[in-house]
Short mmCIF file of C-alpha atoms and ligand atoms in Angstrom, two decimals:
data_model
loop_
_atom_site.label_atom_id
_atom_site.label_comp_id
_atom_site.label_asym_id
_atom_site.label_seq_id
_atom_site.Cartn_x
_atom_site.Cartn_y
_atom_site.Cartn_z
CA MET A 13 122.01 103.48 165.58
CA ASN A 14 120.44 100.41 167.80
CA ILE A 15 121.13 100.25 171.56
CA LEU A 16 120.20 98.78 174.91
CA LEU A 17 120.17 99.76 178.16
CA LEU A 18 121.16 97.24 180.85
CA GLY A 19 120.89 97.96 184.78
CA PRO A 20 118.91 97.36 187.71
CA PRO A 21 115.53 98.67 188.35
CA GLY A 22 115.78 102.45 188.94
CA ALA A 23 119.15 102.90 187.56
CA GLY A 24 116.90 105.77 185.62
CA LYS A 25 117.08 104.21 182.17
CA GLY A 26 113.39 105.34 181.66
CA THR A 27 114.05 108.86 182.22
CA GLN A 28 117.71 108.46 180.51
CA GLY A 29 115.96 106.81 177.76
CA GLU A 30 113.96 109.01 176.74
CA ARG A 31 116.01 111.73 176.64
CA ILE A 32 118.88 109.55 174.31
CA ALA A 33 116.25 108.52 171.99
CA GLU A 34 115.07 112.13 171.60
CA ARG A 35 118.63 113.53 170.96
CA LEU A 36 119.85 110.39 168.87
CA GLY A 37 115.72 110.73 166.82
CA VAL A 38 114.98 107.74 167.42
CA PRO A 39 111.79 105.85 169.01
CA LYS A 40 112.77 103.91 172.45
CA VAL A 41 111.28 100.92 172.87
CA ALA A 42 110.02 100.47 176.78
CA THR A 43 108.54 96.22 177.05
CA GLY A 44 107.63 97.92 180.74
CA ASP A 45 105.37 100.43 179.70
CA VAL A 46 104.09 98.18 176.50
CA LEU A 47 103.16 95.60 179.45
CA ARG A 48 101.83 98.36 181.26
CA ALA A 49 99.82 99.40 179.28
CA ALA A 50 98.30 95.82 178.23
CA VAL A 51 97.12 95.75 181.85
CA ARG A 52 95.24 98.83 181.51
CA GLU A 53 94.18 97.87 178.61
CA GLY A 54 92.93 94.15 179.81
CA THR A 55 94.51 92.74 176.85
CA GLY A 56 94.86 88.47 177.30
CA MET A 57 98.95 89.79 176.83
CA GLY A 58 98.39 92.07 180.31
CA LEU A 59 96.31 89.74 182.23
CA ALA A 60 98.95 87.56 181.75
CA ALA A 61 101.79 89.49 182.53
CA LYS A 62 99.72 91.29 185.73
CA GLY A 63 101.34 88.36 188.13
CA PHE A 64 103.93 88.59 187.13
CA MET A 65 105.03 92.59 187.73
CA ASP A 66 103.27 93.21 190.33
CA ARG A 67 105.42 90.56 192.35
CA GLY A 68 108.02 92.35 190.89
CA ALA A 69 109.03 88.86 188.68
CA LEU A 70 109.97 88.37 185.28
CA VAL A 71 107.32 88.25 182.32
CA PRO A 72 108.06 84.82 180.64
CA ASP A 73 110.65 85.31 177.48
CA ASP A 74 108.42 84.17 175.06
CA VAL A 75 105.61 87.50 175.76
CA ILE A 76 108.92 89.39 175.61
CA LEU A 77 110.44 88.78 172.67
CA GLY A 78 107.12 88.93 170.60
CA ILE A 79 106.80 92.39 172.09
CA VAL A 80 110.28 93.51 170.78
CA LYS A 81 109.49 91.35 167.48
CA GLU A 82 106.59 93.16 166.55
CA ALA A 83 107.83 96.90 167.95
CA LEU A 84 111.34 96.62 165.71
CA GLU A 85 109.04 95.08 162.56
CA ALA A 86 107.40 98.45 162.62
CA PRO A 87 108.58 101.05 160.04
CA ALA A 88 109.23 104.02 162.55
CA MET A 89 111.91 101.59 163.56
CA ALA A 90 114.20 101.19 160.88
CA ARG A 91 115.94 104.14 161.10
CA GLY A 92 117.33 102.77 165.33
CA VAL A 93 115.80 102.37 168.07
CA VAL A 94 117.00 102.66 172.47
CA LEU A 95 115.47 99.29 173.91
CA ASP A 96 115.06 100.11 177.42
CA GLY A 97 114.29 97.43 180.18
CA VAL A 98 114.63 94.43 177.25
CA VAL A 99 116.56 91.84 177.55
CA ARG A 100 116.79 90.72 180.84
CA THR A 101 117.69 87.13 180.62
CA VAL A 102 120.14 85.32 178.42
CA PRO A 103 117.20 84.15 176.51
CA GLN A 104 116.09 86.89 175.34
CA ALA A 105 119.55 88.12 174.31
CA GLU A 106 119.82 85.19 172.14
CA GLY A 107 115.98 85.58 170.77
CA LEU A 108 116.97 89.48 170.10
CA ARG A 109 119.92 88.87 167.73
CA ARG A 110 117.80 86.46 166.17
CA VAL A 111 114.70 89.23 165.22
CA PHE A 112 117.39 91.78 164.28
CA SER A 113 119.45 89.48 162.72
CA GLU A 114 116.54 88.58 159.96
CA LEU A 115 115.87 91.99 159.69
CA GLY A 116 119.44 92.24 158.99
CA ARG A 117 120.39 94.89 161.50
CA SER A 118 122.55 94.32 164.84
CA LEU A 119 122.64 96.29 167.88
CA ASP A 120 125.15 98.91 167.69
CA CYS A 121 126.17 98.88 171.48
CA VAL A 122 125.18 98.07 174.99
CA LEU A 123 125.23 100.74 177.94
CA LEU A 124 125.12 99.50 181.65
CA PHE A 125 123.94 102.00 184.16
CA GLU A 126 125.68 101.23 186.97
CA ILE A 127 124.07 101.67 190.46
CA ALA A 128 124.51 100.78 194.24
CA ASP A 129 122.02 98.29 195.72
CA GLU A 130 121.06 101.13 198.31
CA GLU A 131 120.34 103.70 196.27
CA VAL A 132 118.25 101.45 194.06
CA VAL A 133 116.05 101.05 197.32
CA ARG A 134 115.76 104.62 197.97
CA ARG A 135 115.02 105.59 194.05
CA LEU A 136 112.69 103.23 193.94
CA GLY A 137 111.32 103.31 197.41
CA GLY A 138 110.49 107.17 197.26
CA ARG A 139 109.25 106.90 193.45
CA THR A 140 105.41 107.80 192.82
CA VAL A 141 104.01 108.09 188.79
CA CYS A 142 101.04 110.25 187.32
CA GLU A 143 98.28 107.22 186.61
CA ARG A 144 97.22 109.52 183.63
CA CYS A 145 100.73 110.35 181.35
CA GLN A 146 103.04 107.42 183.65
CA THR A 147 105.54 110.26 184.35
CA PRO A 148 107.87 108.98 187.54
CA TYR A 149 108.43 111.45 190.34
CA MET A 150 111.26 111.25 193.24
CA GLY A 151 109.92 113.28 196.23
CA LYS A 152 106.44 113.44 195.61
CA ALA A 153 103.40 111.06 197.69
CA PRO A 154 100.97 109.10 196.70
CA GLY A 155 97.26 111.13 196.06
CA ASP A 156 99.27 114.14 194.87
CA PRO A 157 98.82 115.61 191.58
CA CYS A 158 100.58 115.58 188.42
CA PRO A 159 103.00 118.22 188.22
CA LYS A 160 102.96 118.02 184.41
CA PRO A 161 101.22 121.27 183.26
CA GLY A 162 97.54 119.94 181.51
CA CYS A 163 98.16 116.77 182.55
CA GLY A 164 95.04 116.62 186.06
CA GLY A 165 96.51 113.44 186.94
CA LYS A 166 96.92 111.71 189.95
CA LEU A 167 99.92 110.65 191.64
CA VAL A 168 100.52 106.79 192.60
CA ARG A 169 102.82 104.48 193.41
CA ARG A 170 103.35 101.48 191.53
CA LYS A 171 102.41 98.41 192.76
CA ASP A 172 106.09 96.53 191.72
CA ASP A 173 107.79 99.30 193.98
CA GLU A 174 106.64 97.78 197.50
CA PRO A 175 109.21 97.41 199.39
CA GLU A 176 108.51 93.50 198.97
CA ALA A 177 108.38 93.73 195.08
CA ILE A 178 111.36 95.87 195.19
CA ARG A 179 113.36 92.77 196.73
CA THR A 180 111.92 90.37 193.95
CA ARG A 181 113.10 92.77 191.38
CA MET A 182 116.74 92.91 192.39
CA ARG A 183 116.87 89.24 193.27
CA ALA A 184 115.99 88.40 189.40
CA TYR A 185 118.53 91.20 188.21
CA ARG A 186 121.18 89.34 189.91
CA GLU A 187 119.89 86.39 189.28
CA GLN A 188 118.89 86.58 185.67
CA THR A 189 119.86 89.43 184.50
CA GLU A 190 123.18 90.33 185.23
CA PRO A 191 124.50 87.35 183.32
CA VAL A 192 123.65 89.13 180.38
CA ILE A 193 126.64 91.66 180.81
CA ALA A 194 129.50 88.79 180.08
CA TRP A 195 127.19 87.54 177.21
CA TYR A 196 127.49 91.29 175.57
CA ARG A 197 131.33 90.94 176.35
CA GLY A 198 131.84 87.86 175.05
CA ASP A 199 129.18 88.73 171.59
CA GLY A 200 131.57 91.65 170.99
CA THR A 201 128.94 93.79 170.82
CA THR A 202 130.06 97.37 172.30
CA PHE A 203 129.59 97.60 175.37
CA LEU A 204 129.78 101.16 177.82
CA GLU A 205 129.40 101.45 181.30
CA VAL A 206 128.22 104.86 182.70
CA ASP A 207 127.78 105.95 186.45
CA ALA A 208 124.35 106.46 186.99
CA LEU A 209 124.53 108.93 189.73
CA GLY A 210 124.50 112.33 189.69
CA ASP A 211 121.65 114.45 188.48
CA VAL A 212 119.30 113.73 185.12
CA GLU A 213 120.96 116.27 182.74
CA GLU A 214 124.79 115.52 183.71
CA ILE A 215 124.18 111.64 183.44
CA THR A 216 122.88 112.47 179.67
CA GLU A 217 125.82 114.37 178.94
CA ARG A 218 127.81 111.57 179.65
CA VAL A 219 125.62 108.78 178.25
CA MET A 220 126.24 110.98 174.86
CA THR A 221 129.58 110.87 175.46
CA ARG A 222 130.04 107.46 176.10
CA LEU A 223 127.42 107.03 173.02
CA ALA A 224 129.79 109.01 170.62
CA GLN A 225 132.29 105.36 171.15
CA CYS A 226 129.99 103.34 169.27
CA GLY A 227 130.69 105.43 166.46
CA GLU A 228 127.69 106.17 164.80
CA ALA A 229 126.46 108.19 167.38
CA ASN A 230 127.61 111.71 165.79
CA GLY A 231 127.18 110.40 162.12
P1 LIG B 319 110.26 98.12 184.18
O1 LIG B 319 109.33 99.36 183.89
O2 LIG B 319 111.02 98.09 182.85
O3 LIG B 319 110.79 98.06 185.38
O4 LIG B 319 109.25 97.15 183.81
C1 LIG B 319 108.60 96.42 184.62
C2 LIG B 319 107.73 95.13 184.75
O5 LIG B 319 107.83 94.38 183.36
C3 LIG B 319 109.01 94.58 185.52
O6 LIG B 319 109.31 94.24 187.09
C4 LIG B 319 108.45 92.58 184.73
O7 LIG B 319 107.56 92.04 185.39
C5 LIG B 319 107.95 93.12 183.72
N1 LIG B 319 109.26 93.48 182.52
C6 LIG B 319 109.70 94.32 181.66
N2 LIG B 319 110.68 94.17 180.54
C7 LIG B 319 110.50 93.08 180.66
C8 LIG B 319 111.67 92.20 180.09
N3 LIG B 319 112.32 92.11 179.32
N4 LIG B 319 111.81 90.61 180.60
C9 LIG B 319 110.72 90.31 182.06
N5 LIG B 319 110.00 91.02 182.62
C10 LIG B 319 110.11 92.35 181.75
#
């Protein structure tokens, strides 16, 4: 099953994507994770992407489509994939359709995480991530040790979770990503909306119930 997660930054796509992928037994591809790893490793792509990411702007479509194509061509992805944080522009949606079609596949459904702007600001402003294992946490301070047993990393604030970058990310979502919603609705792809407010477990259950409507989720 091939699923795409859509929704503003901070809607919980990463957390839920992890859980959905595990339940469905397919890998997750998060372009943000791939880009952050490239930045850490100092690759050419990482160096080119860092400036966009730090200020909360979108990385150019050709870079993103390159990541997606390479990921989807891997044999591990043949059974399906959960796409998190991609697509974020209409040209990316068109490019993804081309990539899938070259592989003889198509998207089974788009899942839109719905959440109010004030909640996005609250979540991103209160988020820290472990610099080692990259797990996000709420309600912990930068400098705290990572709560994950055996990790030993330190929690930091993502540069793009600073107030100015949060504003840029929300503007990018409104101006560049929201048009993708209409594009998928017009494209005939199964489109499901899910309320992204609530506790993690509850939202996963909500998502799985909605996914069953895609037909193949239970099969
Ligand atoms: P995320 O972890 O999904 O919030 O992504 C972090 C940052 O990576 C974004 O603010 C963008 O700078 C960049 N990024 C990730 N995915 C995409 C995408 N599909 N299109 C453009 N930029 C992206």
